Every structure is written in C-alpha cells, then in structure tokens.
C-alpha cells in the first residue's frame, strides 16, 4: 500500500502512468482514497524536513553513487579494471564531497500522527524492532535513572537513615 499525493499540475503525467500500468497489468492499479486534510496535517513538518534534505548537491551525490555502483558491476569494465588496477583503486577510494545526514526521526511514523482510520491497517512503532542506536540511548538513560535512584537519599532506606543520623549529629554540636 502506497499513498501518492498528486497536484492538478501533475494530473496529465499521472494519467499517462495510469494508462501504461493498466495496459501492462490489465486493471487499474490506482484506487482513490478520500480523506480529510486535517488527518494529514501532522505530517506537514515531517514532509518539510524531508524536502529540506533534498538539495541539488544531495541529488548529485546520490546519482554519483549510482553511477559508481554501475561502473563496479559492469562486465565490460571489469576487464578494463583488471588491466588498470590503479584506476579501480582511485574510484573505490574517492569519497563523497557532501555527506548527506540521514534524519533518524523520519524513518518511523509515531502513533499520534497516524489517523484513527488507518491505525487498524498500519503497523505501529511498537511492532518495529528497536535500532541499535535507540537501544544504546535507552540503556544509557536506564543507567542514569538507576544512578539517580541510588544517589537519592529518600529512595534508599539505608541512605535515609545515614542522612538522619548526620542531621542529628549536627544538631547536637
């Protein structure tokens, strides 16, 4: 299931694609999905974040990466690179000019953004595996919470007794 939002300006292109797919598969592959715009308002900021990440430089870098993989996988060029190993090494060690940062928060859709009508059909974040990065963060948070509880004199009865004894000793002097 995929959702595509099409503007009026894009409708001629959509009709061409729809016709091609209908000719190839023998049925209409697109189904109209009616919804209220308020249901998807929560996605606005996520979409804007994703659009800001797509720049001319990031597109160029992605295309260069695709071309390099095509070069490395080309059967015709394998014989050339067997003769010219230095050029293959130069291509392999060529680094990206601009590193695109992947925004982790855009990978998963939180439950509060999913409309109630779609919650039945979509998978939630709780069903998705925890990434190692998030697991590491949660482990660190858990350690910090344990440390805070241990250092809190009111949560630990032994510490509470020690604190009371010290206060009594101070009052006597």
GROMACS .gro file of C-alpha atoms in nm, residues 3-160:
model
  158
    3UNK     CA    1  -0.005   0.682  -0.088
    4UNK     CA    2   0.070   0.934  -0.362
    5UNK     CA    3  -0.048   1.293  -0.346
    6UNK     CA    4  -0.094   1.438  -0.694
    7UNK     CA    5  -0.146   1.806  -0.771
    8UNK     CA    6  -0.362   1.933  -1.056
    9UNK     CA    7  -0.046   2.030  -1.243
   10UNK     CA    8   0.075   1.667  -1.232
   11UNK     CA    9  -0.254   1.510  -1.347
   12UNK     CA   10  -0.153   1.474  -1.717
   13UNK     CA   11   0.159   1.278  -1.614
   14UNK     CA   12  -0.046   1.069  -1.373
   15UNK     CA   13  -0.295   0.979  -1.648
   16UNK     CA   14  -0.007   0.865  -1.872
   17UNK     CA   15   0.135   0.643  -1.596
   18UNK     CA   16  -0.211   0.511  -1.510
   19UNK     CA   17  -0.272   0.418  -1.876
   20UNK     CA   18   0.066   0.242  -1.908
   21UNK     CA   19   0.009   0.037  -1.593
   22UNK     CA   20  -0.345  -0.050  -1.696
   23UNK     CA   21  -0.219  -0.172  -2.036
   24UNK     CA   22   0.055  -0.379  -1.872
   25UNK     CA   23  -0.147  -0.535  -1.588
   26UNK     CA   24  -0.497  -0.529  -1.735
   27UNK     CA   25  -0.654  -0.347  -1.441
   28UNK     CA   26  -0.645  -0.006  -1.278
   29UNK     CA   27  -0.365  -0.015  -1.020
   30UNK     CA   28  -0.469   0.310  -0.851
   31UNK     CA   29  -0.755   0.340  -0.606
   32UNK     CA   30  -0.900   0.667  -0.489
   33UNK     CA   31  -0.854   0.731  -0.119
   34UNK     CA   32  -1.071   1.004   0.026
   35UNK     CA   33  -0.963   1.169   0.347
   36UNK     CA   34  -0.991   1.495   0.532
   37UNK     CA   35  -0.690   1.722   0.507
   38UNK     CA   36  -0.688   1.762   0.886
   39UNK     CA   37  -0.592   1.396   0.913
   40UNK     CA   38  -0.258   1.455   0.742
   41UNK     CA   39  -0.176   1.800   0.882
   42UNK     CA   40   0.057   1.635   1.134
   43UNK     CA   41   0.278   1.516   0.851
   44UNK     CA   42   0.346   1.870   0.726
   45UNK     CA   43   0.660   1.924   0.936
   46UNK     CA   44   0.795   1.578   0.857
   47UNK     CA   45   0.748   1.640   0.486
   48UNK     CA   46   0.915   1.980   0.511
   49UNK     CA   47   1.211   1.821   0.694
   50UNK     CA   48   1.243   1.560   0.420
   51UNK     CA   49   1.217   1.822   0.145
   52UNK     CA   50   1.487   2.036   0.307
   53UNK     CA   51   1.721   1.737   0.295
   54UNK     CA   52   1.675   1.702  -0.082
   55UNK     CA   53   1.908   1.955  -0.241
   56UNK     CA   54   2.088   1.971  -0.574
   57UNK     CA   55   2.406   1.858  -0.403
   58UNK     CA   56   2.237   1.558  -0.239
   59UNK     CA   57   2.079   1.458  -0.570
   60UNK     CA   58   2.417   1.486  -0.744
   61UNK     CA   59   2.585   1.276  -0.473
   62UNK     CA   60   2.315   1.009  -0.496
   63UNK     CA   61   2.350   0.996  -0.873
   64UNK     CA   62   2.731   0.972  -0.848
   65UNK     CA   63   2.690   0.681  -0.607
   66UNK     CA   64   2.456   0.505  -0.852
   67UNK     CA   65   2.696   0.560  -1.141
   68UNK     CA   66   2.989   0.425  -0.938
   69UNK     CA   67   2.795   0.111  -0.849
   70UNK     CA   68   2.706   0.066  -1.217
   71UNK     CA   69   3.073   0.104  -1.310
   72UNK     CA   70   3.184  -0.152  -1.050
   73UNK     CA   71   2.918  -0.401  -1.162
   74UNK     CA   72   2.974  -0.357  -1.536
   75UNK     CA   73   3.106  -0.672  -1.703
   76UNK     CA   74   3.265  -0.475  -1.985
   77UNK     CA   75   3.462  -0.255  -1.747
   78UNK     CA   76   3.581  -0.546  -1.531
   79UNK     CA   77   3.834  -0.643  -1.797
   80UNK     CA   78   3.949  -0.280  -1.819
   81UNK     CA   79   3.993  -0.261  -1.441
   82UNK     CA   80   4.181  -0.593  -1.441
   83UNK     CA   81   4.441  -0.424  -1.662
   84UNK     CA   82   4.430  -0.088  -1.478
   85UNK     CA   83   4.408  -0.169  -1.108
   86UNK     CA   84   4.529   0.178  -1.007
   87UNK     CA   85   4.221   0.342  -1.160
   88UNK     CA   86   3.991   0.097  -0.981
   89UNK     CA   87   4.159   0.182  -0.650
   90UNK     CA   88   4.118   0.555  -0.720
   91UNK     CA   89   3.748   0.507  -0.788
   92UNK     CA   90   3.697   0.298  -0.476
   93UNK     CA   91   3.875   0.550  -0.250
   94UNK     CA   92   3.701   0.853  -0.397
   95UNK     CA   93   3.494   0.999  -0.114
   96UNK     CA   94   3.171   1.193  -0.130
   97UNK     CA   95   3.203   1.570  -0.148
   98UNK     CA   96   2.897   1.634   0.064
   99UNK     CA   97   2.782   1.378   0.316
  100UNK     CA   98   2.404   1.364   0.347
  101UNK     CA   99   2.287   1.323   0.705
  102UNK     CA  100   2.004   1.075   0.746
  103UNK     CA  101   1.746   1.201   0.990
  104UNK     CA  102   1.659   0.909   1.215
  105UNK     CA  103   1.330   1.058   1.332
  106UNK     CA  104   1.190   1.046   0.979
  107UNK     CA  105   1.231   0.669   0.948
  108UNK     CA  106   0.934   0.583   1.169
  109UNK     CA  107   0.590   0.738   1.198
  110UNK     CA  108   0.476   0.786   1.558
  111UNK     CA  109   0.129   0.663   1.656
  112UNK     CA  110  -0.009   1.009   1.724
  113UNK     CA  111   0.045   1.107   1.358
  114UNK     CA  112  -0.147   0.810   1.218
  115UNK     CA  113  -0.518   0.886   1.167
  116UNK     CA  114  -0.757   0.660   1.360
  117UNK     CA  115  -0.898   0.524   1.034
  118UNK     CA  116  -0.553   0.396   0.933
  119UNK     CA  117  -0.437   0.264   1.271
  120UNK     CA  118  -0.610  -0.067   1.203
  121UNK     CA  119  -0.424  -0.126   0.877
  122UNK     CA  120  -0.080   0.020   0.951
  123UNK     CA  121   0.198  -0.123   1.164
  124UNK     CA  122   0.287   0.074   1.473
  125UNK     CA  123   0.626   0.169   1.607
  126UNK     CA  124   0.589  -0.083   1.888
  127UNK     CA  125   0.596  -0.365   1.633
  128UNK     CA  126   0.914  -0.234   1.470
  129UNK     CA  127   1.249  -0.351   1.602
  130UNK     CA  128   1.449  -0.107   1.812
  131UNK     CA  129   1.755   0.018   1.627
  132UNK     CA  130   2.091  -0.029   1.796
  133UNK     CA  131   2.127   0.347   1.830
  134UNK     CA  132   1.796   0.380   2.014
  135UNK     CA  133   1.875   0.075   2.227
  136UNK     CA  134   2.208   0.229   2.324
  137UNK     CA  135   2.033   0.554   2.417
  138UNK     CA  136   1.773   0.373   2.625
  139UNK     CA  137   2.046   0.173   2.802
  140UNK     CA  138   2.225   0.497   2.889
  141UNK     CA  139   1.903   0.654   3.012
  142UNK     CA  140   1.826   0.346   3.224
  143UNK     CA  141   2.175   0.358   3.379
  144UNK     CA  142   2.133   0.727   3.459
  145UNK     CA  143   1.793   0.664   3.619
  146UNK     CA  144   1.937   0.382   3.832
  147UNK     CA  145   2.228   0.604   3.937
  148UNK     CA  146   1.990   0.886   4.033
  149UNK     CA  147   1.772   0.648   4.234
  150UNK     CA  148   2.076   0.508   4.412
  151UNK     CA  149   2.207   0.855   4.497
  152UNK     CA  150   1.865   0.981   4.610
  153UNK     CA  151   1.868   0.964   4.992
  154UNK     CA  152   1.490   0.935   5.014
  155UNK     CA  153   1.465   0.638   4.779
  156UNK     CA  154   1.721   0.425   4.956
  157UNK     CA  155   1.631   0.344   5.318
  158UNK     CA  156   1.996   0.298   5.420
  159UNK     CA  157   2.085   0.636   5.279
  160UNK     CA  158   1.784   0.791   5.454
   0.00000   0.00000   0.00000
